[in-house]
Amino acid sequence: MSMKITLAKHYGMCFGVRDALKAAEEAAGAGPLTVLGELVHNPVVEERMRGLGVRRGRLEAVGESGTERVMITAHGASDGVRGGWEAAGYRVVDTTCPLVKRAHRALALLVAAGCHPVVIGTAGHVEVRGLTGDFPGATVVETEADFVRLPEAARYGVVSQTTQPKRYVEGLVAALRRARPGSEVEFRDTVCQPTKDRQTALEELCQGNEVVIVVGGRHSNNTRQLVETARRLGKVAWQVETAADLRAEWFEGVELVGVTAGTSTLEETVSGVVAGIRAMAASLGERVMG
Ligand code: SF4
C-alpha cells in the first residue's frame, strides 16, 4: 500500500506575522524588549523569542513593563491602549498588520457614519479587543445567539476579525439582516486575503484527501478555523503543534493525506510534520509518494 502526502496550495505563515517576527528579532537585538501579549499564537515561535531574551507583558496592563521598549503584536491594539503606553513614556514598536489596521479604519468609518459597531469574531481574542477597545458600546458576535445582545439601532456597521472564515461571516451578516429587517446593515469584508487564500486552498485539499493534518498552535484562531472547516467538509482532521503530536493510528489504511498550516506556523515546523508523517507511514509498511 502507498501513501500520498499533499501540501495545500497556500498554507502557513502570512506576511503580517513574518514581518512582525522580523521586527521583533531586530528590536530584540537592539536592547531589552517586552512583547505585549503572544507575538503569535504558536509555542515554537514563543520559545524562539524567549531564547532572544524577549520578555512577555500584557497589552492592557499599561505602564507595567520592566523594559522601556514595548512591542504591539501583529494583532493590533486600540488607539486608547497604544496611546496609553506612549503617554506613560514607553517607546512603542508597533507591528500591527496593515490588514488589521484596515479593519480598524473600516470600523471607525462605520461608527463615524452613525452605525452601531458590530465585530464578528471570537470574544476576548486580542485582535477583537483591539477592534472594540475604542468603541465601548460595540457588540461582538460569534453566533446568531449573540444577536440578543445587540441594541436596537437604525444602522449596524459590521466588520469581522481578519481570520474568520469568509463564508461563515457572510452567513452571519445575512442572518443579521433577516433578524433586524427594519435596520440597515452595512458590512465591510475585513477577512484578510492570506486567510481567504488558506481557506480556499483547504477546500481544494479536502476534495482529494481522506485525512487532513493542520499544523499550528492550539491557541491560534485561524488554525482552529482550518480544522473546523475541514471537519465541516466531512474530513477526518487533526491539529498538531509539532511532529511530536502525530499519532501512527491516524494513518493506518490511509492513502491520501493533506497537510496545511495556520498563518503563525513556521515553515520548518511544517517540514518537520511532513517528515514525521513519512516516518509513520514507513513504520506502517507503506510506500510514501509526494
Ligand atoms: S492573518 Fe491576516 S491580518 Fe493577521 S497578520 Fe496575517 S495577514 Fe495580517
mmCIF file of C-alpha atoms and ligand atoms in Angstrom:
data_model
loop_
_atom_site.group_PDB
_atom_site.id
_atom_site.type_symbol
_atom_site.label_atom_id
_atom_site.label_comp_id
_atom_site.label_asym_id
_atom_site.label_seq_id
_atom_site.Cartn_x
_atom_site.Cartn_y
_atom_site.Cartn_z
ATOM 1 C CA MET A 1 0.000 0.000 0.000
ATOM 2 C CA SER A 2 1.179 3.528 -0.680
ATOM 3 C CA MET A 3 0.508 6.928 0.883
ATOM 4 C CA LYS A 4 0.497 10.270 -0.915
ATOM 5 C CA ILE A 5 1.139 13.447 1.076
ATOM 6 C CA THR A 6 -0.108 16.695 -0.492
ATOM 7 C CA LEU A 7 0.576 20.191 0.779
ATOM 8 C CA ALA A 8 -2.137 22.845 0.389
ATOM 9 C CA LYS A 9 -1.523 25.465 -2.337
ATOM 10 C CA HIS A 10 -1.474 28.188 0.325
ATOM 11 C CA TYR A 11 -0.519 27.412 3.884
ATOM 12 C CA GLY A 12 1.453 28.640 6.850
ATOM 13 C CA MET A 13 2.948 31.936 7.810
ATOM 14 C CA CYS A 14 1.388 35.089 6.338
ATOM 15 C CA PHE A 15 3.322 38.262 5.526
ATOM 16 C CA GLY A 16 1.844 40.035 8.584
ATOM 17 C CA VAL A 17 3.242 37.504 11.037
ATOM 18 C CA ARG A 18 6.535 37.168 9.147
ATOM 19 C CA ASP A 19 7.088 40.941 9.231
ATOM 20 C CA ALA A 20 6.190 41.105 12.939
ATOM 21 C CA LEU A 21 8.652 38.305 13.737
ATOM 22 C CA LYS A 22 11.430 40.009 11.800
ATOM 23 C CA ALA A 23 10.714 43.294 13.578
ATOM 24 C CA ALA A 24 10.759 41.509 16.955
ATOM 25 C CA GLU A 25 14.096 39.845 16.222
ATOM 26 C CA GLU A 26 15.628 43.147 15.098
ATOM 27 C CA ALA A 27 14.212 45.031 18.080
ATOM 28 C CA ALA A 28 15.436 42.322 20.482
ATOM 29 C CA GLY A 29 18.926 42.695 19.036
ATOM 30 C CA ALA A 30 18.869 46.428 19.824
ATOM 31 C CA GLY A 31 18.186 46.060 23.560
ATOM 32 C CA PRO A 32 15.656 44.942 26.174
ATOM 33 C CA LEU A 33 12.167 44.427 24.790
ATOM 34 C CA THR A 34 8.788 43.387 26.152
ATOM 35 C CA VAL A 35 6.232 41.960 23.735
ATOM 36 C CA LEU A 36 2.720 42.872 24.854
ATOM 37 C CA GLY A 37 0.940 39.533 24.571
ATOM 38 C CA GLU A 38 1.701 36.496 22.405
ATOM 39 C CA LEU A 39 3.603 37.635 19.332
ATOM 40 C CA VAL A 40 1.846 34.823 17.508
ATOM 41 C CA HIS A 41 -0.249 32.002 18.934
ATOM 42 C CA ASN A 42 2.488 29.480 18.323
ATOM 43 C CA PRO A 43 4.609 27.836 21.043
ATOM 44 C CA VAL A 44 7.580 27.211 18.723
ATOM 45 C CA VAL A 45 7.859 30.931 17.941
ATOM 46 C CA GLU A 46 7.333 31.882 21.588
ATOM 47 C CA GLU A 47 10.221 29.620 22.553
ATOM 48 C CA ARG A 48 12.437 31.306 19.953
ATOM 49 C CA MET A 49 11.539 34.727 21.420
ATOM 50 C CA ARG A 50 12.391 33.557 24.941
ATOM 51 C CA GLY A 51 15.761 32.435 23.563
ATOM 52 C CA LEU A 52 16.385 36.006 22.366
ATOM 53 C CA GLY A 53 15.699 37.320 25.860
ATOM 54 C CA VAL A 54 12.392 38.930 24.889
ATOM 55 C CA ARG A 55 10.082 39.449 27.853
ATOM 56 C CA ARG A 56 6.360 38.993 27.811
ATOM 57 C CA GLY A 57 3.899 41.602 29.124
ATOM 58 C CA ARG A 58 0.180 42.258 28.982
ATOM 59 C CA LEU A 59 -1.171 44.664 26.383
ATOM 60 C CA GLU A 60 -3.845 46.178 28.581
ATOM 61 C CA ALA A 61 -1.579 46.473 31.658
ATOM 62 C CA VAL A 62 -0.473 49.936 30.543
ATOM 63 C CA GLY A 63 2.659 51.119 32.347
ATOM 64 C CA GLU A 64 3.552 47.683 33.763
ATOM 65 C CA SER A 65 6.648 46.815 31.781
ATOM 66 C CA GLY A 66 10.171 46.292 33.048
ATOM 67 C CA THR A 67 11.662 47.489 29.763
ATOM 68 C CA GLU A 68 11.475 50.919 28.204
ATOM 69 C CA ARG A 69 10.613 49.475 24.804
ATOM 70 C CA VAL A 70 7.400 47.549 24.296
ATOM 71 C CA MET A 71 6.023 45.854 21.189
ATOM 72 C CA ILE A 72 2.432 45.708 19.961
ATOM 73 C CA THR A 73 1.901 42.459 18.058
ATOM 74 C CA ALA A 74 0.503 41.954 14.536
ATOM 75 C CA HIS A 75 -2.966 41.561 16.112
ATOM 76 C CA GLY A 76 -3.013 45.301 16.844
ATOM 77 C CA ALA A 77 -4.386 47.373 19.713
ATOM 78 C CA SER A 78 -6.967 50.070 20.292
ATOM 79 C CA ASP A 79 -5.811 53.670 19.895
ATOM 80 C CA GLY A 80 -6.543 54.122 23.599
ATOM 81 C CA VAL A 81 -4.177 51.358 24.686
ATOM 82 C CA ARG A 82 -1.416 52.341 22.221
ATOM 83 C CA GLY A 83 -1.704 55.988 23.281
ATOM 84 C CA GLY A 84 -1.678 54.951 26.938
ATOM 85 C CA TRP A 85 1.730 53.258 26.576
ATOM 86 C CA GLU A 86 3.123 56.248 24.695
ATOM 87 C CA ALA A 87 1.751 58.706 27.259
ATOM 88 C CA ALA A 88 3.345 56.626 30.021
ATOM 89 C CA GLY A 89 6.753 57.272 28.411
ATOM 90 C CA TYR A 90 7.376 53.897 26.727
ATOM 91 C CA ARG A 91 8.856 53.527 23.248
ATOM 92 C CA VAL A 92 6.274 51.561 21.316
ATOM 93 C CA VAL A 93 7.362 49.283 18.464
ATOM 94 C CA ASP A 94 4.094 48.778 16.593
ATOM 95 C CA THR A 95 3.947 45.664 14.388
ATOM 96 C CA THR A 96 0.188 45.786 13.781
ATOM 97 C CA CYS A 97 -0.507 44.065 10.453
ATOM 98 C CA PRO A 98 -1.682 46.531 7.765
ATOM 99 C CA LEU A 99 -4.712 44.317 7.178
ATOM 100 C CA VAL A 100 -5.692 44.604 10.858
ATOM 101 C CA LYS A 101 -5.270 48.381 10.553
ATOM 102 C CA ARG A 102 -7.589 48.247 7.556
ATOM 103 C CA ALA A 103 -10.250 46.566 9.725
ATOM 104 C CA HIS A 104 -9.804 49.292 12.387
ATOM 105 C CA ARG A 105 -10.260 52.001 9.760
ATOM 106 C CA ALA A 106 -13.358 50.315 8.326
ATOM 107 C CA LEU A 107 -14.990 50.118 11.761
ATOM 108 C CA ALA A 108 -14.094 53.720 12.623
ATOM 109 C CA LEU A 109 -15.635 54.945 9.362
ATOM 110 C CA LEU A 110 -18.835 52.989 10.019
ATOM 111 C CA VAL A 111 -19.100 54.472 13.505
ATOM 112 C CA ALA A 112 -18.422 57.966 12.111
ATOM 113 C CA ALA A 113 -21.290 57.361 9.675
ATOM 114 C CA GLY A 114 -23.635 56.726 12.611
ATOM 115 C CA CYS A 115 -23.698 52.915 12.705
ATOM 116 C CA HIS A 116 -23.731 50.792 15.848
ATOM 117 C CA PRO A 117 -20.391 48.888 15.746
ATOM 118 C CA VAL A 118 -20.537 45.112 15.394
ATOM 119 C CA VAL A 119 -17.489 42.837 15.203
ATOM 120 C CA ILE A 120 -17.880 39.245 14.049
ATOM 121 C CA GLY A 121 -15.194 37.286 15.863
ATOM 122 C CA THR A 122 -14.100 35.467 18.971
ATOM 123 C CA ALA A 123 -14.960 37.425 22.120
ATOM 124 C CA GLY A 124 -11.841 38.066 24.170
ATOM 125 C CA HIS A 125 -9.393 37.460 21.299
ATOM 126 C CA VAL A 126 -6.652 40.103 21.289
ATOM 127 C CA GLU A 127 -7.496 41.361 17.790
ATOM 128 C CA VAL A 128 -11.184 41.687 18.689
ATOM 129 C CA ARG A 129 -10.305 43.507 21.930
ATOM 130 C CA GLY A 130 -8.236 45.918 19.857
ATOM 131 C CA LEU A 131 -11.052 46.491 17.373
ATOM 132 C CA THR A 132 -13.695 47.143 20.021
ATOM 133 C CA GLY A 133 -11.431 48.931 22.513
ATOM 134 C CA ASP A 134 -12.127 52.434 21.219
ATOM 135 C CA PHE A 135 -15.880 51.778 20.956
ATOM 136 C CA PRO A 136 -17.112 50.696 24.402
ATOM 137 C CA GLY A 137 -20.681 50.044 23.170
ATOM 138 C CA ALA A 138 -19.547 47.694 20.378
ATOM 139 C CA THR A 139 -21.144 44.248 20.154
ATOM 140 C CA VAL A 140 -19.034 41.141 19.472
ATOM 141 C CA VAL A 141 -20.958 38.453 17.596
ATOM 142 C CA GLU A 142 -19.719 34.867 17.407
ATOM 143 C CA THR A 143 -23.012 33.141 16.551
ATOM 144 C CA GLU A 144 -26.632 34.094 15.885
ATOM 145 C CA ALA A 145 -27.339 33.575 19.599
ATOM 146 C CA ASP A 146 -25.391 36.798 20.231
ATOM 147 C CA PHE A 147 -27.928 38.903 18.309
ATOM 148 C CA VAL A 148 -29.995 39.246 21.523
ATOM 149 C CA ARG A 149 -27.198 41.450 22.904
ATOM 150 C CA LEU A 150 -27.497 43.916 20.017
ATOM 151 C CA PRO A 151 -29.178 47.171 20.997
ATOM 152 C CA GLU A 152 -31.932 48.486 18.727
ATOM 153 C CA ALA A 153 -30.313 50.654 16.042
ATOM 154 C CA ALA A 154 -31.318 52.172 12.721
ATOM 155 C CA ARG A 155 -27.940 51.159 11.259
ATOM 156 C CA TYR A 156 -25.434 48.490 12.153
ATOM 157 C CA GLY A 157 -21.841 48.696 10.913
ATOM 158 C CA VAL A 158 -20.302 45.227 10.679
ATOM 159 C CA VAL A 159 -16.680 44.164 10.257
ATOM 160 C CA SER A 160 -15.045 40.874 11.138
ATOM 161 C CA GLN A 161 -11.896 39.624 12.789
ATOM 162 C CA THR A 162 -9.406 39.162 9.936
ATOM 163 C CA THR A 163 -9.059 35.400 10.439
ATOM 164 C CA GLN A 164 -12.721 34.364 10.375
ATOM 165 C CA PRO A 165 -13.921 32.058 7.553
ATOM 166 C CA LYS A 166 -15.406 34.339 4.888
ATOM 167 C CA ARG A 167 -18.453 32.123 4.274
ATOM 168 C CA TYR A 168 -19.261 31.987 7.969
ATOM 169 C CA VAL A 169 -19.053 35.768 8.225
ATOM 170 C CA GLU A 170 -21.289 36.258 5.187
ATOM 171 C CA GLY A 171 -23.809 33.778 6.640
ATOM 172 C CA LEU A 172 -23.952 35.728 9.903
ATOM 173 C CA VAL A 173 -24.406 39.038 8.076
ATOM 174 C CA ALA A 174 -27.313 37.540 6.094
ATOM 175 C CA ALA A 175 -28.823 36.215 9.351
ATOM 176 C CA LEU A 176 -28.490 39.656 10.940
ATOM 177 C CA ARG A 177 -30.321 41.256 8.015
ATOM 178 C CA ARG A 178 -33.149 38.729 8.487
ATOM 179 C CA ALA A 179 -33.201 39.254 12.269
ATOM 180 C CA ARG A 180 -33.338 43.083 12.012
ATOM 181 C CA PRO A 181 -35.389 43.748 8.860
ATOM 182 C CA GLY A 182 -36.128 47.338 9.912
ATOM 183 C CA SER A 183 -32.445 48.285 10.208
ATOM 184 C CA GLU A 184 -29.723 48.903 7.671
ATOM 185 C CA VAL A 185 -26.789 46.510 7.922
ATOM 186 C CA GLU A 186 -23.582 47.954 6.452
ATOM 187 C CA PHE A 187 -20.975 45.221 6.041
ATOM 188 C CA ARG A 188 -17.277 45.678 5.272
ATOM 189 C CA ASP A 189 -15.424 42.476 4.405
ATOM 190 C CA THR A 190 -12.270 42.643 6.544
ATOM 191 C CA VAL A 191 -11.281 38.971 6.366
ATOM 192 C CA CYS A 192 -7.662 39.210 5.179
ATOM 193 C CA GLN A 193 -6.511 37.832 1.830
ATOM 194 C CA PRO A 194 -3.997 35.336 3.299
ATOM 195 C CA THR A 195 -6.830 33.852 5.400
ATOM 196 C CA LYS A 196 -9.097 33.652 2.347
ATOM 197 C CA ASP A 197 -6.314 32.007 0.304
ATOM 198 C CA ARG A 198 -5.715 29.417 3.030
ATOM 199 C CA GLN A 199 -9.418 28.670 3.381
ATOM 200 C CA THR A 200 -9.869 28.205 -0.390
ATOM 201 C CA ALA A 201 -6.741 26.042 -0.601
ATOM 202 C CA LEU A 202 -8.055 23.936 2.284
ATOM 203 C CA GLU A 203 -11.333 23.331 0.475
ATOM 204 C CA GLU A 204 -9.351 22.093 -2.551
ATOM 205 C CA LEU A 205 -7.176 19.938 -0.286
ATOM 206 C CA CYS A 206 -10.265 18.358 1.268
ATOM 207 C CA GLN A 207 -11.594 17.349 -2.144
ATOM 208 C CA GLY A 208 -8.716 14.991 -2.824
ATOM 209 C CA ASN A 209 -7.647 13.641 0.572
ATOM 210 C CA GLU A 210 -9.003 11.342 3.257
ATOM 211 C CA VAL A 211 -7.211 12.800 6.279
ATOM 212 C CA VAL A 212 -6.144 16.420 6.782
ATOM 213 C CA ILE A 213 -3.387 17.457 9.184
ATOM 214 C CA VAL A 214 -3.421 21.110 10.265
ATOM 215 C CA VAL A 215 -0.176 22.418 11.763
ATOM 216 C CA GLY A 216 -0.458 25.304 14.211
ATOM 217 C CA GLY A 217 -0.734 26.474 17.796
ATOM 218 C CA ARG A 218 -3.671 25.340 19.926
ATOM 219 C CA HIS A 219 -4.496 28.973 20.747
ATOM 220 C CA SER A 220 -4.343 30.091 17.122
ATOM 221 C CA ASN A 221 -7.768 31.185 15.922
ATOM 222 C CA ASN A 222 -7.092 30.665 12.230
ATOM 223 C CA THR A 223 -5.573 27.213 12.833
ATOM 224 C CA ARG A 224 -8.695 26.164 14.715
ATOM 225 C CA GLN A 225 -10.843 27.556 11.901
ATOM 226 C CA LEU A 226 -8.955 25.409 9.369
ATOM 227 C CA VAL A 227 -9.612 22.278 11.455
ATOM 228 C CA GLU A 228 -13.294 23.136 11.851
ATOM 229 C CA THR A 229 -13.694 23.852 8.127
ATOM 230 C CA ALA A 230 -12.076 20.524 7.186
ATOM 231 C CA ARG A 231 -14.385 18.676 9.598
ATOM 232 C CA ARG A 232 -17.423 20.545 8.274
ATOM 233 C CA LEU A 233 -16.415 19.314 4.825
ATOM 234 C CA GLY A 234 -16.597 15.761 6.155
ATOM 235 C CA LYS A 235 -12.878 15.094 6.557
ATOM 236 C CA VAL A 236 -11.038 13.499 9.418
ATOM 237 C CA ALA A 237 -8.859 16.415 10.552
ATOM 238 C CA TRP A 238 -6.190 16.582 13.249
ATOM 239 C CA GLN A 239 -4.402 19.616 14.655
ATOM 240 C CA VAL A 240 -0.753 19.285 15.654
ATOM 241 C CA GLU A 241 1.666 21.868 17.029
ATOM 242 C CA THR A 242 4.756 19.860 16.033
ATOM 243 C CA ALA A 243 5.608 16.411 14.666
ATOM 244 C CA ALA A 244 5.639 15.131 18.275
ATOM 245 C CA ASP A 245 1.809 15.352 18.323
ATOM 246 C CA LEU A 246 1.358 12.939 15.382
ATOM 247 C CA ARG A 247 -0.194 9.518 16.116
ATOM 248 C CA ALA A 248 0.545 6.482 13.946
ATOM 249 C CA GLU A 249 -3.065 5.209 14.225
ATOM 250 C CA TRP A 250 -4.332 8.295 12.330
ATOM 251 C CA PHE A 251 -2.628 6.963 9.201
ATOM 252 C CA GLU A 252 -3.487 3.245 9.324
ATOM 253 C CA GLY A 253 -5.023 2.267 5.987
ATOM 254 C CA VAL A 254 -4.958 5.883 4.776
ATOM 255 C CA GLU A 255 -3.681 6.528 1.246
ATOM 256 C CA LEU A 256 -4.248 10.267 0.770
ATOM 257 C CA VAL A 257 -3.083 12.760 3.395
ATOM 258 C CA GLY A 258 -3.398 16.542 3.025
ATOM 259 C CA VAL A 259 -1.295 18.971 5.069
ATOM 260 C CA THR A 260 -1.938 22.639 5.738
ATOM 261 C CA ALA A 261 -0.899 25.139 8.423
ATOM 262 C CA GLY A 262 -2.159 28.228 10.211
ATOM 263 C CA THR A 263 -0.789 31.689 9.498
ATOM 264 C CA SER A 264 1.535 31.694 12.524
ATOM 265 C CA THR A 265 3.284 28.397 11.700
ATOM 266 C CA LEU A 266 6.970 28.313 10.749
ATOM 267 C CA GLU A 267 7.927 26.533 7.534
ATOM 268 C CA GLU A 268 10.430 24.384 9.437
ATOM 269 C CA THR A 269 7.587 23.126 11.674
ATOM 270 C CA VAL A 270 5.523 22.125 8.625
ATOM 271 C CA SER A 271 8.546 20.325 7.100
ATOM 272 C CA GLY A 272 9.057 18.523 10.399
ATOM 273 C CA VAL A 273 5.445 17.347 10.435
ATOM 274 C CA VAL A 274 5.642 16.102 6.827
ATOM 275 C CA ALA A 275 8.824 14.203 7.714
ATOM 276 C CA GLY A 276 7.027 12.781 10.767
ATOM 277 C CA ILE A 277 4.111 11.538 8.654
ATOM 278 C CA ARG A 278 6.563 9.931 6.230
ATOM 279 C CA ALA A 279 8.302 8.171 9.093
ATOM 280 C CA MET A 280 4.994 6.905 10.459
ATOM 281 C CA ALA A 281 3.881 5.664 7.059
ATOM 282 C CA ALA A 282 7.189 3.826 6.707
ATOM 283 C CA SER A 283 6.710 2.255 10.136
ATOM 284 C CA LEU A 284 3.258 1.061 8.984
ATOM 285 C CA GLY A 285 4.932 -0.548 5.953
ATOM 286 C CA GLU A 286 3.547 1.975 3.448
ATOM 287 C CA ARG A 287 5.383 3.410 0.467
ATOM 288 C CA VAL A 288 5.284 7.230 0.528
ATOM 289 C CA MET A 289 4.703 9.335 -2.581
ATOM 290 C CA GLY A 290 4.579 13.140 -2.921
HETATM 291 S S1 SF4 B 1 -3.620 36.647 9.450
HETATM 292 FE FE1 SF4 B 1 -4.054 38.324 8.018
HETATM 293 S S2 SF4 B 1 -4.446 40.091 9.305
HETATM 294 FE FE2 SF4 B 1 -3.439 38.556 10.602
HETATM 295 S S3 SF4 B 1 -1.268 39.041 10.495
HETATM 296 FE FE3 SF4 B 1 -1.668 37.562 8.870
HETATM 297 S S4 SF4 B 1 -2.098 38.802 7.033
HETATM 298 FE FE4 SF4 B 1 -2.284 40.132 8.805
#
